[in-house]
PDB file of N, CA and C in Angstrom:
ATOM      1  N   UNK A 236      13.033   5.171   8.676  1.00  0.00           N
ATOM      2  CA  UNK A 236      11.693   4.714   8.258  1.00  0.00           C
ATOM      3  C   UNK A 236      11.806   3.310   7.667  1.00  0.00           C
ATOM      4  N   UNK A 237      10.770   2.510   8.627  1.00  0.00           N
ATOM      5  CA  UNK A 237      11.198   1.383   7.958  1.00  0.00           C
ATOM      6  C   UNK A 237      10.384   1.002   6.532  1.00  0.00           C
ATOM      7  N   UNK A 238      10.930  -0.618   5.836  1.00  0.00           N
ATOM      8  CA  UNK A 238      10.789  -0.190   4.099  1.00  0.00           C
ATOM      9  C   UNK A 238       8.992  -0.665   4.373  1.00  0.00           C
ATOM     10  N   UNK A 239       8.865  -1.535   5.472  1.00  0.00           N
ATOM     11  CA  UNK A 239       7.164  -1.819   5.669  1.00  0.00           C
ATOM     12  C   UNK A 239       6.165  -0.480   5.383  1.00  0.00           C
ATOM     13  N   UNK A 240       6.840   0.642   6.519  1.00  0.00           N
ATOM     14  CA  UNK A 240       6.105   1.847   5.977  1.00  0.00           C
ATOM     15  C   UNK A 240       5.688   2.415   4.739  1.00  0.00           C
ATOM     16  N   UNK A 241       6.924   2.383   4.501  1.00  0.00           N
ATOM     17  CA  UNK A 241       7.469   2.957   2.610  1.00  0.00           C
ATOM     18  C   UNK A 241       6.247   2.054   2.146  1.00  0.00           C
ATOM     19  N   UNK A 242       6.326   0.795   1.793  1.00  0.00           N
ATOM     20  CA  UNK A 242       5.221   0.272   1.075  1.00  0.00           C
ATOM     21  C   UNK A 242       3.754   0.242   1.512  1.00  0.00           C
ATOM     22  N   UNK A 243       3.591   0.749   2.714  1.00  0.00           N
ATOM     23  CA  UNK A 243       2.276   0.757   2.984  1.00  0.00           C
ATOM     24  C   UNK A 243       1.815   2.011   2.281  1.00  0.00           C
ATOM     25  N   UNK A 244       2.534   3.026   2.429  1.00  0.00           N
ATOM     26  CA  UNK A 244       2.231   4.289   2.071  1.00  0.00           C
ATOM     27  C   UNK A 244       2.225   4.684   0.683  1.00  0.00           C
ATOM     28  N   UNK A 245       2.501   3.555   0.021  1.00  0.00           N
ATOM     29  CA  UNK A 245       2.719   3.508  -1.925  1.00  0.00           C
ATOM     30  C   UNK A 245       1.820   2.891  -1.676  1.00  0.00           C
ATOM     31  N   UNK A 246       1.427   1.566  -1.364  1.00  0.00           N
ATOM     32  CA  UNK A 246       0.260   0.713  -1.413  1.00  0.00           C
ATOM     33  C   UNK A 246      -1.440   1.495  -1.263  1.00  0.00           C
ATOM     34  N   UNK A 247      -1.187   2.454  -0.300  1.00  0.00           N
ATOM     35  CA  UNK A 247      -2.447   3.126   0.551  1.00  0.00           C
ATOM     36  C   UNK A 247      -2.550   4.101  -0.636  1.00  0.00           C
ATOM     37  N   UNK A 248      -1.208   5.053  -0.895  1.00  0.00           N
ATOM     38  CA  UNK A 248      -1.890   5.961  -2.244  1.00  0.00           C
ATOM     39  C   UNK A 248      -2.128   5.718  -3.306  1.00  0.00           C
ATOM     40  N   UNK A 249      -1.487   4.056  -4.427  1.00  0.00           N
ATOM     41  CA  UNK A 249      -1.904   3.338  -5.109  1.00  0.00           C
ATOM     42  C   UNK A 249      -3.396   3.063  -5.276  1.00  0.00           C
ATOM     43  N   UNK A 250      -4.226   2.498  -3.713  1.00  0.00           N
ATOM     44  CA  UNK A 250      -5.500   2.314  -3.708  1.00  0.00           C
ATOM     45  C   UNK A 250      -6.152   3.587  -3.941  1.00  0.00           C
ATOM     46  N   UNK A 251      -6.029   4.472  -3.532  1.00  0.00           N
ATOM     47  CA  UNK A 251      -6.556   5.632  -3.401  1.00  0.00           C
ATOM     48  C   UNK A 251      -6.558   6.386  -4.839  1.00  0.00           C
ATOM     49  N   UNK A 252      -5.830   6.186  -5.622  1.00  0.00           N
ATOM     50  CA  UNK A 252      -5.702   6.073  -7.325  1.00  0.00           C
ATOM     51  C   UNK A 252      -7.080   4.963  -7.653  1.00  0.00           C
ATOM     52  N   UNK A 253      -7.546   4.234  -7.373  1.00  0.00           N
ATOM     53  CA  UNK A 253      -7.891   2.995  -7.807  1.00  0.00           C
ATOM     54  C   UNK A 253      -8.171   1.846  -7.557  1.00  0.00           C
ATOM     55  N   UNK A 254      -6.683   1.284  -7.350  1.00  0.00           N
ATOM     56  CA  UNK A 254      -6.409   0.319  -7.026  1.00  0.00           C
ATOM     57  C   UNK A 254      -6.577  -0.158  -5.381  1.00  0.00           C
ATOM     58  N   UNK A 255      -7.621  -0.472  -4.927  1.00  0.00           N
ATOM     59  CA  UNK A 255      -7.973  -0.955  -3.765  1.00  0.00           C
ATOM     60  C   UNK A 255      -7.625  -2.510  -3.464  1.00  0.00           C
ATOM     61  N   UNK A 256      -7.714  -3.125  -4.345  1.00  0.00           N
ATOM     62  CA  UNK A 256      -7.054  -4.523  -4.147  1.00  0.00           C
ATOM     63  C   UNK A 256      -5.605  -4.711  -3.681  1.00  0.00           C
ATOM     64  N   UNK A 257      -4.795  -3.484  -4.192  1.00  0.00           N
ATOM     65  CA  UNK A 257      -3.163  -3.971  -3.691  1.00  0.00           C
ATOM     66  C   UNK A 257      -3.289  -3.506  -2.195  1.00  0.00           C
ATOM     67  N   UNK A 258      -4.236  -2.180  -1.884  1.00  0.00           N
ATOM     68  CA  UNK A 258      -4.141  -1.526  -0.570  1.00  0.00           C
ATOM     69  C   UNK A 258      -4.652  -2.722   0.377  1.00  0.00           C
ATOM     70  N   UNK A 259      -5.589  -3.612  -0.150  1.00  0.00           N
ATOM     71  CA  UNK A 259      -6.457  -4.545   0.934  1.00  0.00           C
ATOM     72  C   UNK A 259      -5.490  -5.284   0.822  1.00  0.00           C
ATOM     73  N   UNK A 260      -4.481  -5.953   0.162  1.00  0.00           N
ATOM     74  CA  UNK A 260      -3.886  -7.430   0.341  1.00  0.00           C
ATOM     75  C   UNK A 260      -2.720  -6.914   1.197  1.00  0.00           C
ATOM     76  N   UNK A 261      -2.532  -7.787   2.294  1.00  0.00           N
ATOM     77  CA  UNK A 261      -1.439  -7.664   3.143  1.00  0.00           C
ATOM     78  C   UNK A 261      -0.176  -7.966   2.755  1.00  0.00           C
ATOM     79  N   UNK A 262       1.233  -7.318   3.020  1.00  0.00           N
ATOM     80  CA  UNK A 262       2.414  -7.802   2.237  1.00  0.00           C
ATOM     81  C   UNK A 262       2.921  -8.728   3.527  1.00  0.00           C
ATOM     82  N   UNK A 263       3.097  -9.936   3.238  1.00  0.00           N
ATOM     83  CA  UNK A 263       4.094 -10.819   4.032  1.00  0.00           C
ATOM     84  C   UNK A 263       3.973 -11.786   3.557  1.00  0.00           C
TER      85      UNK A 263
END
């Protein structure tokens, strides 16, 4: 699994807590 996944999937349940701004900003 790559680590892009891993952080999408912390990022996506992060927003889903709340935080929708880290889920909308793209990592690169």
């Amino acid at each position: 699994v790559p680590l892009d996944d891993v952080l999408k999937e912390l990022e996506g349940r992060t927003g889903r807590s709340g935080v929708v701004e880290k889920a909308s900003r793209p990592r690169g």
